[in-house]
Amino acid sequence: MKKQAKQPKGPTSRRDFFKTCGTIIAGSGLLAVGGYLAPRSSATEGDSMWQIDPELCLQCGRCQTECVMPVSAVKCFHANQVCGYCDLCGGYYRANVKELNTAAENMLCPTGAITRKYVEDPYFEYTIDEDLCNGCGKCVKGCSSFGNGSLFLQIQQEICLNCNECQIAKVCVSGAIQRVPVSKAYRLKDKA
Amino acid sequence: MKRLASISVLLMLKARAFAVARFPKPDFHSGYQYPDIVHTVPNETFWSWMDLGILTLMLLAAVWAVHRAKSRRIILGISLVSVLYFGFYRSGCVCSLGSIQNVALAIADPGYHLPLVVLLLFLLPLAFALFAGRVFCAGVCPIGALQELVNVRNFRISRPVTVALGVIPWIYLAFAILYAATRSQFIICRFDPFIGIFRMGGDIGMIVFGVLLLLLAVFVGRPFCQFLCPYGALLGLFSRFSARKVEITSPECINCSLCHHACPVDAIRPPSRSSREEAAGKGIKRVLLYLCVLPLLTVGGALLLDSQHDSLSLANKQVRLLHLLQTQEETATLQMAPEVEAFHEMGGDVQVLEEQVGHIRQQFHLWSLLAGGLIGFSVGCRLLRLSVKRTRKTYEIDPVACVACGKCWSYCPQNKSR
Ligand code: SF4
Ligand code: SF4
Ligand code: SF4
Ligand code: SF4
């Protein structure tokens, strides 16, 4: 650098001049982008997680197949406060079930993730085993069609990798998957 | 046919997933208590700031290793940490490469909420490149680091091929911006070949591609960095003007050409004498010619891509939906695509959709002009760069291509004798 300063003309000093110009332009470019976008982004309340809006979800079945996780990060949640504790549960039994017993062919859930517990006559409590659930949404569809709609799909945030672009959101038929702030990481039906 | 469709729509409307209280809330007599289910949320805010902090620390460490310590070993150490932490532990999301798209979308759409961490993720490595060269690529980027760690040999690709393939990252960048700005797809995330390896699962096609690239990386230095990475293209641009260049050796170069053969990305230019003797006027004429061609290429690229904007816009979900609806109507099949079914089920209005699609098409119009221009411009710049011949007395690093991996220093005999 110092040597070149002594000979102000010539290709080297010209190149240095261009380089300095370039540095300044590139630097101000960075500052411009940063300055333009920084005020619009806040540190805490950013929409930084993906979640399903159960009001929009149509249980198209893509949650099960499109998630990047081997077993989808979407799980069935159960709002007990909304549940009717029905004996003939639309989410538990297949649509035209003959006998109300726990034989496998009567079950709606393909992975056997729903367990049923007798509470008192005539009520039964239903619980989802999230480790088994694959987010297919069959039970949700059943419960929404015949019951109170207390089953609903949610992205289990502990499992979700928080992809930059959720692969399910990209193909969700009803646009139900959106970014939400951390404070509203779940859209629960019983704690609306 | 339409009639039929609307009847089935009515039927389906009933099946919507609202909580409808068909059965009353049970009143329990046995003292049953509702179970208290707590859904835990990982501390995403903490982790994203943690990632940013570690990224900054590693960038600083890389600057130190590249410019002060000049130690390839430290760089390899940083690479290992990066692959393990950013790659396998944090499984790669969101990274600086992907952040290009978030930033593009935020610029295009003021309604999009860009988290500050993502913005910084985008800016920091570029700022570092402006001051100290591509230290991010040296070992901080898990994708580059992974390829660096598996590389054992370098079969040299001929220079014209490298230069020609070098425009792919710019094309990739242009399309990434186009699709992100129009809210269509994040193609950098979709086609990231290494994310599947880091997560040990995911799209099979991409994993196969990633493994093949890694195998290639054993014999050819950093194929992804050289011929695909869109962020690398930006980093190279900033690194060209960087205040501090990566240097092979501070003692005098003895032109032994060892570094030239060591460099995995072919970033070292051999000494070339007397290009200026090639009739001074001729060189300048060529440069002037290319300078005239540059705007032509830019405009040509812009118009070319813009002429395709209608078909490009099919990448957008809404546009595709309208397209599906229209083909449905034309062919009048009863078999409805799930998207169409959902559209009717939600009581969608075709007119509203058409309006939206019109708006999206307009955006495609604008952004495909810009993206096409960018592609044309980068091709032109490449020609221009090739035509400018410089006199070099010693082996010199081309800051645009150099990923600061440090191989050349460890090969330089002058550094060893120190
Ligand atoms: S039916 Fe599907 S969504 Fe419901 S619990 Fe079983 S696996 Fe989960
Ligand atoms: S963000 Fe990724 S991991 Fe989470 S639900 Fe979507 S695809 Fe699955
Ligand atoms: S060129 Fe791209 S992939 Fe390679 S190290 Fe740099 S940022 Fe990472
Ligand atoms: S540091 Fe040296 S060997 Fe490594 S990329 Fe740069 S010029 Fe090539």
PDB file of N, CA and C in Angstrom, chain A residues 22-111:
ATOM      1  N   GLY A  22     -15.546   0.471  -4.577  1.00  0.00           N
ATOM      2  CA  GLY A  22     -16.334  -0.747  -4.402  1.00  0.00           C
ATOM      3  C   GLY A  22     -16.609  -1.034  -2.947  1.00  0.00           C
ATOM      4  N   THR A  23     -15.586  -0.881  -2.118  1.00  0.00           N
ATOM      5  CA  THR A  23     -15.761  -1.132  -0.691  1.00  0.00           C
ATOM      6  C   THR A  23     -16.838  -0.227  -0.135  1.00  0.00           C
ATOM      7  N   ILE A  24     -16.763   1.048  -0.525  1.00  0.00           N
ATOM      8  CA  ILE A  24     -17.732   2.007   0.007  1.00  0.00           C
ATOM      9  C   ILE A  24     -19.141   1.660  -0.469  1.00  0.00           C
ATOM     10  N   ILE A  25     -19.262   1.325  -1.764  1.00  0.00           N
ATOM     11  CA  ILE A  25     -20.592   0.992  -2.295  1.00  0.00           C
ATOM     12  C   ILE A  25     -21.146  -0.246  -1.611  1.00  0.00           C
ATOM     13  N   ALA A  26     -20.296  -1.287  -1.524  1.00  0.00           N
ATOM     14  CA  ALA A  26     -20.764  -2.526  -0.903  1.00  0.00           C
ATOM     15  C   ALA A  26     -21.138  -2.295   0.555  1.00  0.00           C
ATOM     16  N   GLY A  27     -20.296  -1.527   1.253  1.00  0.00           N
ATOM     17  CA  GLY A  27     -20.579  -1.249   2.662  1.00  0.00           C
ATOM     18  C   GLY A  27     -21.874  -0.499   2.830  1.00  0.00           C
ATOM     19  N   SER A  28     -22.077   0.520   1.987  1.00  0.00           N
ATOM     20  CA  SER A  28     -23.313   1.283   2.157  1.00  0.00           C
ATOM     21  C   SER A  28     -24.517   0.445   1.741  1.00  0.00           C
ATOM     22  N   GLY A  29     -24.292  -0.495   0.797  1.00  0.00           N
ATOM     23  CA  GLY A  29     -25.374  -1.405   0.439  1.00  0.00           C
ATOM     24  C   GLY A  29     -25.825  -2.216   1.639  1.00  0.00           C
ATOM     25  N   LEU A  30     -24.851  -2.760   2.344  1.00  0.00           N
ATOM     26  CA  LEU A  30     -25.170  -3.542   3.543  1.00  0.00           C
ATOM     27  C   LEU A  30     -25.907  -2.690   4.559  1.00  0.00           C
ATOM     28  N   LEU A  31     -25.364  -1.472   4.793  1.00  0.00           N
ATOM     29  CA  LEU A  31     -25.989  -0.587   5.777  1.00  0.00           C
ATOM     30  C   LEU A  31     -27.414  -0.245   5.359  1.00  0.00           C
ATOM     31  N   ALA A  32     -27.602  -0.054   4.046  1.00  0.00           N
ATOM     32  CA  ALA A  32     -28.939   0.311   3.570  1.00  0.00           C
ATOM     33  C   ALA A  32     -29.927  -0.813   3.855  1.00  0.00           C
ATOM     34  N   VAL A  33     -29.538  -2.059   3.500  1.00  0.00           N
ATOM     35  CA  VAL A  33     -30.438  -3.186   3.748  1.00  0.00           C
ATOM     36  C   VAL A  33     -30.723  -3.311   5.243  1.00  0.00           C
ATOM     37  N   GLY A  34     -29.640  -3.237   6.028  1.00  0.00           N
ATOM     38  CA  GLY A  34     -29.815  -3.345   7.477  1.00  0.00           C
ATOM     39  C   GLY A  34     -30.686  -2.233   8.018  1.00  0.00           C
ATOM     40  N   GLY A  35     -30.391  -1.006   7.582  1.00  0.00           N
ATOM     41  CA  GLY A  35     -31.130   0.135   8.101  1.00  0.00           C
ATOM     42  C   GLY A  35     -32.596   0.114   7.681  1.00  0.00           C
ATOM     43  N   TYR A  36     -32.841  -0.426   6.489  1.00  0.00           N
ATOM     44  CA  TYR A  36     -34.216  -0.458   5.997  1.00  0.00           C
ATOM     45  C   TYR A  36     -35.027  -1.528   6.728  1.00  0.00           C
ATOM     46  N   LEU A  37     -34.380  -2.666   6.980  1.00  0.00           N
ATOM     47  CA  LEU A  37     -35.141  -3.790   7.525  1.00  0.00           C
ATOM     48  C   LEU A  37     -35.127  -3.862   9.049  1.00  0.00           C
ATOM     49  N   ALA A  38     -34.061  -3.371   9.666  1.00  0.00           N
ATOM     50  CA  ALA A  38     -33.943  -3.539  11.116  1.00  0.00           C
ATOM     51  C   ALA A  38     -35.110  -2.934  11.892  1.00  0.00           C
ATOM     52  N   PRO A  39     -35.543  -1.714  11.557  1.00  0.00           N
ATOM     53  CA  PRO A  39     -36.639  -1.137  12.351  1.00  0.00           C
ATOM     54  C   PRO A  39     -37.927  -1.951  12.246  1.00  0.00           C
ATOM     55  N   ARG A  40     -38.074  -2.659  11.116  1.00  0.00           N
ATOM     56  CA  ARG A  40     -39.307  -3.420  10.934  1.00  0.00           C
ATOM     57  C   ARG A  40     -39.285  -4.763  11.642  1.00  0.00           C
ATOM     58  N   SER A  41     -38.120  -5.171  12.083  1.00  0.00           N
ATOM     59  CA  SER A  41     -38.053  -6.459  12.765  1.00  0.00           C
ATOM     60  C   SER A  41     -37.741  -6.212  14.233  1.00  0.00           C
ATOM     61  N   SER A  42     -38.532  -6.809  15.077  1.00  0.00           N
ATOM     62  CA  SER A  42     -38.263  -6.618  16.487  1.00  0.00           C
ATOM     63  C   SER A  42     -37.730  -7.923  17.058  1.00  0.00           C
ATOM     64  N   ALA A  43     -36.986  -7.787  18.124  1.00  0.00           N
ATOM     65  CA  ALA A  43     -36.252  -8.947  18.620  1.00  0.00           C
ATOM     66  C   ALA A  43     -37.157  -9.974  19.283  1.00  0.00           C
ATOM     67  N   THR A  44     -38.176  -9.521  20.002  1.00  0.00           N
ATOM     68  CA  THR A  44     -38.906 -10.459  20.841  1.00  0.00           C
ATOM     69  C   THR A  44     -40.163 -11.009  20.194  1.00  0.00           C
ATOM     70  N   GLU A  45     -40.971 -10.127  19.610  1.00  0.00           N
ATOM     71  CA  GLU A  45     -42.274 -10.588  19.154  1.00  0.00           C
ATOM     72  C   GLU A  45     -42.290 -11.006  17.693  1.00  0.00           C
ATOM     73  N   GLY A  46     -41.173 -11.516  17.231  1.00  0.00           N
ATOM     74  CA  GLY A  46     -41.135 -11.971  15.846  1.00  0.00           C
ATOM     75  C   GLY A  46     -42.033 -13.172  15.647  1.00  0.00           C
ATOM     76  N   ASP A  47     -42.624 -13.290  14.462  1.00  0.00           N
ATOM     77  CA  ASP A  47     -43.397 -14.487  14.149  1.00  0.00           C
ATOM     78  C   ASP A  47     -42.407 -15.577  13.805  1.00  0.00           C
ATOM     79  N   SER A  48     -42.045 -16.368  14.790  1.00  0.00           N
ATOM     80  CA  SER A  48     -40.897 -17.226  14.541  1.00  0.00           C
ATOM     81  C   SER A  48     -41.203 -18.715  14.574  1.00  0.00           C
ATOM     82  N   MET A  49     -42.452 -19.103  14.854  1.00  0.00           N
ATOM     83  CA  MET A  49     -42.734 -20.534  14.854  1.00  0.00           C
ATOM     84  C   MET A  49     -43.915 -20.828  13.942  1.00  0.00           C
ATOM     85  N   TRP A  50     -43.949 -22.063  13.468  1.00  0.00           N
ATOM     86  CA  TRP A  50     -45.057 -22.474  12.616  1.00  0.00           C
ATOM     87  C   TRP A  50     -46.145 -23.107  13.469  1.00  0.00           C
ATOM     88  N   GLN A  51     -47.401 -22.784  13.158  1.00  0.00           N
ATOM     89  CA  GLN A  51     -48.475 -23.459  13.869  1.00  0.00           C
ATOM     90  C   GLN A  51     -49.715 -23.566  12.985  1.00  0.00           C
ATOM     91  N   ILE A  52     -50.515 -24.588  13.303  1.00  0.00           N
ATOM     92  CA  ILE A  52     -51.743 -24.827  12.554  1.00  0.00           C
ATOM     93  C   ILE A  52     -52.886 -24.056  13.200  1.00  0.00           C
ATOM     94  N   ASP A  53     -53.660 -23.392  12.383  1.00  0.00           N
ATOM     95  CA  ASP A  53     -54.874 -22.785  12.897  1.00  0.00           C
ATOM     96  C   ASP A  53     -55.978 -23.843  12.799  1.00  0.00           C
ATOM     97  N   PRO A  54     -56.428 -24.393  13.942  1.00  0.00           N
ATOM     98  CA  PRO A  54     -57.392 -25.491  13.870  1.00  0.00           C
ATOM     99  C   PRO A  54     -58.713 -25.073  13.235  1.00  0.00           C
ATOM    100  N   GLU A  55     -59.005 -23.786  13.248  1.00  0.00           N
ATOM    101  CA  GLU A  55     -60.240 -23.320  12.615  1.00  0.00           C
ATOM    102  C   GLU A  55     -60.180 -23.474  11.096  1.00  0.00           C
ATOM    103  N   LEU A  56     -58.984 -23.447  10.559  1.00  0.00           N
ATOM    104  CA  LEU A  56     -58.841 -23.540   9.111  1.00  0.00           C
ATOM    105  C   LEU A  56     -58.522 -24.943   8.631  1.00  0.00           C
ATOM    106  N   CYS A  57     -57.922 -25.740   9.510  1.00  0.00           N
ATOM    107  CA  CYS A  57     -57.432 -27.067   9.110  1.00  0.00           C
ATOM    108  C   CYS A  57     -58.574 -27.936   8.590  1.00  0.00           C
ATOM    109  N   LEU A  58     -58.338 -28.585   7.450  1.00  0.00           N
ATOM    110  CA  LEU A  58     -59.359 -29.450   6.854  1.00  0.00           C
ATOM    111  C   LEU A  58     -58.952 -30.919   6.895  1.00  0.00           C
ATOM    112  N   GLN A  59     -57.885 -31.227   7.596  1.00  0.00           N
ATOM    113  CA  GLN A  59     -57.383 -32.604   7.715  1.00  0.00           C
ATOM    114  C   GLN A  59     -57.178 -33.247   6.352  1.00  0.00           C
ATOM    115  N   CYS A  60     -56.451 -32.585   5.491  1.00  0.00           N
ATOM    116  CA  CYS A  60     -56.239 -33.110   4.151  1.00  0.00           C
ATOM    117  C   CYS A  60     -55.282 -34.288   4.153  1.00  0.00           C
ATOM    118  N   GLY A  61     -54.591 -34.505   5.254  1.00  0.00           N
ATOM    119  CA  GLY A  61     -53.695 -35.649   5.343  1.00  0.00           C
ATOM    120  C   GLY A  61     -52.261 -35.342   4.971  1.00  0.00           C
ATOM    121  N   ARG A  62     -52.014 -34.108   4.519  1.00  0.00           N
ATOM    122  CA  ARG A  62     -50.652 -33.800   4.086  1.00  0.00           C
ATOM    123  C   ARG A  62     -49.715 -33.582   5.267  1.00  0.00           C
ATOM    124  N   CYS A  63     -50.280 -33.258   6.420  1.00  0.00           N
ATOM    125  CA  CYS A  63     -49.432 -33.093   7.601  1.00  0.00           C
ATOM    126  C   CYS A  63     -48.656 -34.366   7.882  1.00  0.00           C
ATOM    127  N   GLN A  64     -49.298 -35.487   7.618  1.00  0.00           N
ATOM    128  CA  GLN A  64     -48.625 -36.752   7.897  1.00  0.00           C
ATOM    129  C   GLN A  64     -47.477 -36.986   6.921  1.00  0.00           C
ATOM    130  N   THR A  65     -47.679 -36.593   5.661  1.00  0.00           N
ATOM    131  CA  THR A  65     -46.720 -37.008   4.642  1.00  0.00           C
ATOM    132  C   THR A  65     -45.668 -35.958   4.308  1.00  0.00           C
ATOM    133  N   GLU A  66     -45.950 -34.681   4.528  1.00  0.00           N
ATOM    134  CA  GLU A  66     -45.056 -33.663   3.991  1.00  0.00           C
ATOM    135  C   GLU A  66     -43.991 -33.179   4.955  1.00  0.00           C
ATOM    136  N   CYS A  67     -44.166 -33.406   6.243  1.00  0.00           N
ATOM    137  CA  CYS A  67     -43.201 -32.897   7.220  1.00  0.00           C
ATOM    138  C   CYS A  67     -41.828 -33.519   6.968  1.00  0.00           C
ATOM    139  N   VAL A  68     -40.781 -32.737   7.220  1.00  0.00           N
ATOM    140  CA  VAL A  68     -39.429 -33.235   6.973  1.00  0.00           C
ATOM    141  C   VAL A  68     -38.995 -34.272   8.011  1.00  0.00           C
ATOM    142  N   MET A  69     -39.725 -34.346   9.116  1.00  0.00           N
ATOM    143  CA  MET A  69     -39.372 -35.342  10.122  1.00  0.00           C
ATOM    144  C   MET A  69     -39.826 -36.722   9.650  1.00  0.00           C
ATOM    145  N   PRO A  70     -39.084 -37.769  10.036  1.00  0.00           N
ATOM    146  CA  PRO A  70     -39.484 -39.127   9.636  1.00  0.00           C
ATOM    147  C   PRO A  70     -40.919 -39.443  10.073  1.00  0.00           C
ATOM    148  N   VAL A  71     -41.244 -39.108  11.333  1.00  0.00           N
ATOM    149  CA  VAL A  71     -42.636 -39.150  11.763  1.00  0.00           C
ATOM    150  C   VAL A  71     -43.024 -37.705  12.002  1.00  0.00           C
ATOM    151  N   SER A  72     -44.112 -37.289  11.390  1.00  0.00           N
ATOM    152  CA  SER A  72     -44.452 -35.868  11.360  1.00  0.00           C
ATOM    153  C   SER A  72     -44.416 -35.203  12.743  1.00  0.00           C
ATOM    154  N   ALA A  73     -44.041 -33.928  12.750  1.00  0.00           N
ATOM    155  CA  ALA A  73     -44.052 -33.153  13.985  1.00  0.00           C
ATOM    156  C   ALA A  73     -45.467 -32.721  14.337  1.00  0.00           C
ATOM    157  N   VAL A  74     -46.399 -32.966  13.425  1.00  0.00           N
ATOM    158  CA  VAL A  74     -47.794 -32.617  13.701  1.00  0.00           C
ATOM    159  C   VAL A  74     -48.431 -33.743  14.502  1.00  0.00           C
ATOM    160  N   LYS A  75     -49.080 -33.359  15.581  1.00  0.00           N
ATOM    161  CA  LYS A  75     -49.714 -34.341  16.455  1.00  0.00           C
ATOM    162  C   LYS A  75     -51.155 -33.943  16.705  1.00  0.00           C
ATOM    163  N   CYS A  76     -51.924 -34.944  17.121  1.00  0.00           N
ATOM    164  CA  CYS A  76     -53.294 -34.657  17.506  1.00  0.00           C
ATOM    165  C   CYS A  76     -53.316 -34.182  18.954  1.00  0.00           C
ATOM    166  N   PHE A  77     -53.983 -33.072  19.197  1.00  0.00           N
ATOM    167  CA  PHE A  77     -54.155 -32.576  20.551  1.00  0.00           C
ATOM    168  C   PHE A  77     -55.608 -32.794  20.957  1.00  0.00           C
ATOM    169  N   HIS A  78     -55.838 -32.883  22.250  1.00  0.00           N
ATOM    170  CA  HIS A  78     -57.199 -33.103  22.711  1.00  0.00           C
ATOM    171  C   HIS A  78     -57.594 -32.023  23.715  1.00  0.00           C
ATOM    172  N   ALA A  79     -58.666 -31.323  23.406  1.00  0.00           N
ATOM    173  CA  ALA A  79     -59.164 -30.312  24.342  1.00  0.00           C
ATOM    174  C   ALA A  79     -60.225 -30.966  25.230  1.00  0.00           C
ATOM    175  N   ASN A  80     -59.825 -31.417  26.388  1.00  0.00           N
ATOM    176  CA  ASN A  80     -60.766 -32.125  27.266  1.00  0.00           C
ATOM    177  C   ASN A  80     -61.968 -31.269  27.639  1.00  0.00           C
ATOM    178  N   GLN A  81     -61.728 -29.970  27.740  1.00  0.00           N
ATOM    179  CA  GLN A  81     -62.808 -29.069  28.143  1.00  0.00           C
ATOM    180  C   GLN A  81     -63.917 -28.996  27.090  1.00  0.00           C
ATOM    181  N   VAL A  82     -63.571 -29.354  25.852  1.00  0.00           N
ATOM    182  CA  VAL A  82     -64.551 -29.292  24.778  1.00  0.00           C
ATOM    183  C   VAL A  82     -65.191 -30.661  24.556  1.00  0.00           C
ATOM    184  N   CYS A  83     -64.498 -31.698  24.957  1.00  0.00           N
ATOM    185  CA  CYS A  83     -64.904 -33.075  24.672  1.00  0.00           C
ATOM    186  C   CYS A  83     -66.220 -33.431  25.371  1.00  0.00           C
ATOM    187  N   GLY A  84     -67.024 -34.238  24.684  1.00  0.00           N
ATOM    188  CA  GLY A  84     -68.281 -34.687  25.274  1.00  0.00           C
ATOM    189  C   GLY A  84     -68.145 -35.985  26.042  1.00  0.00           C
ATOM    190  N   TYR A  85     -66.967 -36.550  26.056  1.00  0.00           N
ATOM    191  CA  TYR A  85     -66.703 -37.820  26.746  1.00  0.00           C
ATOM    192  C   TYR A  85     -67.672 -38.910  26.281  1.00  0.00           C
ATOM    193  N   CYS A  86     -67.987 -38.886  24.974  1.00  0.00           N
ATOM    194  CA  CYS A  86     -69.002 -39.792  24.445  1.00  0.00           C
ATOM    195  C   CYS A  86     -68.523 -41.241  24.466  1.00  0.00           C
ATOM    196  N   ASP A  87     -69.480 -42.114  24.581  1.00  0.00           N
ATOM    197  CA  ASP A  87     -69.179 -43.534  24.449  1.00  0.00           C
ATOM    198  C   ASP A  87     -68.875 -43.845  22.982  1.00  0.00           C
ATOM    199  N   LEU A  88     -69.788 -43.385  22.118  1.00  0.00           N
ATOM    200  CA  LEU A  88     -69.589 -43.585  20.681  1.00  0.00           C
ATOM    201  C   LEU A  88     -68.799 -42.407  20.130  1.00  0.00           C
ATOM    202  N   CYS A  89     -67.468 -42.517  20.253  1.00  0.00           N
ATOM    203  CA  CYS A  89     -66.608 -41.382  19.887  1.00  0.00           C
ATOM    204  C   CYS A  89     -66.306 -41.413  18.408  1.00  0.00           C
ATOM    205  N   GLY A  90     -66.595 -40.321  17.733  1.00  0.00           N
ATOM    206  CA  GLY A  90     -66.363 -40.240  16.290  1.00  0.00           C
ATOM    207  C   GLY A  90     -64.895 -40.218  15.931  1.00  0.00           C
ATOM    208  N   GLY A  91     -64.050 -39.917  16.902  1.00  0.00           N
ATOM    209  CA  GLY A  91     -62.617 -39.914  16.631  1.00  0.00           C
ATOM    210  C   GLY A  91     -61.976 -41.239  16.968  1.00  0.00           C
ATOM    211  N   TYR A  92     -62.670 -42.003  17.810  1.00  0.00           N
ATOM    212  CA  TYR A  92     -62.083 -43.247  18.293  1.00  0.00           C
ATOM    213  C   TYR A  92     -62.501 -44.423  17.423  1.00  0.00           C
ATOM    214  N   TYR A  93     -63.802 -44.470  17.096  1.00  0.00           N
ATOM    215  CA  TYR A  93     -64.316 -45.592  16.305  1.00  0.00           C
ATOM    216  C   TYR A  93     -64.406 -45.219  14.832  1.00  0.00           C
ATOM    217  N   ARG A  94     -64.325 -46.232  14.007  1.00  0.00           N
ATOM    218  CA  ARG A  94     -64.592 -46.051  12.592  1.00  0.00           C
ATOM    219  C   ARG A  94     -66.052 -45.650  12.381  1.00  0.00           C
ATOM    220  N   ALA A  95     -66.351 -45.095  11.205  1.00  0.00           N
ATOM    221  CA  ALA A  95     -67.659 -44.494  10.985  1.00  0.00           C
ATOM    222  C   ALA A  95     -68.823 -45.464  11.204  1.00  0.00           C
ATOM    223  N   ASN A  96     -68.789 -46.655  10.571  1.00  0.00           N
ATOM    224  CA  ASN A  96     -69.945 -47.532  10.746  1.00  0.00           C
ATOM    225  C   ASN A  96     -69.557 -48.788  11.516  1.00  0.00           C
ATOM    226  N   VAL A  97     -69.148 -48.553  12.719  1.00  0.00           N
ATOM    227  CA  VAL A  97     -68.675 -49.648  13.560  1.00  0.00           C
ATOM    228  C   VAL A  97     -69.866 -50.484  14.040  1.00  0.00           C
ATOM    229  N   LYS A  98     -69.668 -51.824  14.081  1.00  0.00           N
ATOM    230  CA  LYS A  98     -70.761 -52.702  14.486  1.00  0.00           C
ATOM    231  C   LYS A  98     -70.856 -52.807  16.002  1.00  0.00           C
ATOM    232  N   GLU A  99     -69.731 -53.138  16.607  1.00  0.00           N
ATOM    233  CA  GLU A  99     -69.750 -53.341  18.056  1.00  0.00           C
ATOM    234  C   GLU A  99     -68.802 -52.360  18.719  1.00  0.00           C
ATOM    235  N   LEU A 100     -69.227 -51.805  19.838  1.00  0.00           N
ATOM    236  CA  LEU A 100     -68.379 -50.841  20.510  1.00  0.00           C
ATOM    237  C   LEU A 100     -67.380 -51.544  21.440  1.00  0.00           C
ATOM    238  N   ASN A 101     -66.417 -52.211  20.849  1.00  0.00           N
ATOM    239  CA  ASN A 101     -65.350 -52.738  21.694  1.00  0.00           C
ATOM    240  C   ASN A 101     -64.007 -52.315  21.116  1.00  0.00           C
ATOM    241  N   THR A 102     -62.962 -52.566  21.838  1.00  0.00           N
ATOM    242  CA  THR A 102     -61.661 -52.016  21.457  1.00  0.00           C
ATOM    243  C   THR A 102     -60.906 -52.903  20.482  1.00  0.00           C
ATOM    244  N   ALA A 103     -61.644 -53.754  19.736  1.00  0.00           N
ATOM    245  CA  ALA A 103     -60.971 -54.566  18.725  1.00  0.00           C
ATOM    246  C   ALA A 103     -60.333 -53.660  17.683  1.00  0.00           C
ATOM    247  N   ALA A 104     -59.172 -54.080  17.183  1.00  0.00           N
ATOM    248  CA  ALA A 104     -58.378 -53.203  16.319  1.00  0.00           C
ATOM    249  C   ALA A 104     -59.132 -52.786  15.071  1.00  0.00           C
ATOM    250  N   GLU A 105     -60.011 -53.685  14.553  1.00  0.00           N
ATOM    251  CA  GLU A 105     -60.676 -53.319  13.305  1.00  0.00           C
ATOM    252  C   GLU A 105     -61.714 -52.228  13.527  1.00  0.00           C
ATOM    253  N   ASN A 106     -62.053 -51.945  14.749  1.00  0.00           N
ATOM    254  CA  ASN A 106     -63.003 -50.878  15.027  1.00  0.00           C
ATOM    255  C   ASN A 106     -62.346 -49.510  15.172  1.00  0.00           C
ATOM    256  N   MET A 107     -61.034 -49.530  15.357  1.00  0.00           N
ATOM    257  CA  MET A 107     -60.340 -48.287  15.662  1.00  0.00           C
ATOM    258  C   MET A 107     -60.186 -47.435  14.411  1.00  0.00           C
ATOM    259  N   LEU A 108     -60.338 -46.137  14.584  1.00  0.00           N
ATOM    260  CA  LEU A 108     -60.121 -45.223  13.473  1.00  0.00           C
ATOM    261  C   LEU A 108     -58.630 -44.933  13.319  1.00  0.00           C
ATOM    262  N   CYS A 109     -57.962 -44.779  14.442  1.00  0.00           N
ATOM    263  CA  CYS A 109     -56.555 -44.388  14.405  1.00  0.00           C
ATOM    264  C   CYS A 109     -55.694 -45.525  13.864  1.00  0.00           C
ATOM    265  N   PRO A 110     -54.938 -45.274  12.796  1.00  0.00           N
ATOM    266  CA  PRO A 110     -54.143 -46.343  12.184  1.00  0.00           C
ATOM    267  C   PRO A 110     -52.961 -46.784  13.046  1.00  0.00           C
ATOM    268  N   THR A 111     -52.573 -45.973  13.992  1.00  0.00           N
ATOM    269  CA  THR A 111     -51.400 -46.336  14.792  1.00  0.00           C
ATOM    270  C   THR A 111     -51.775 -46.703  16.220  1.00  0.00           C
TER     271      THR A 111
END
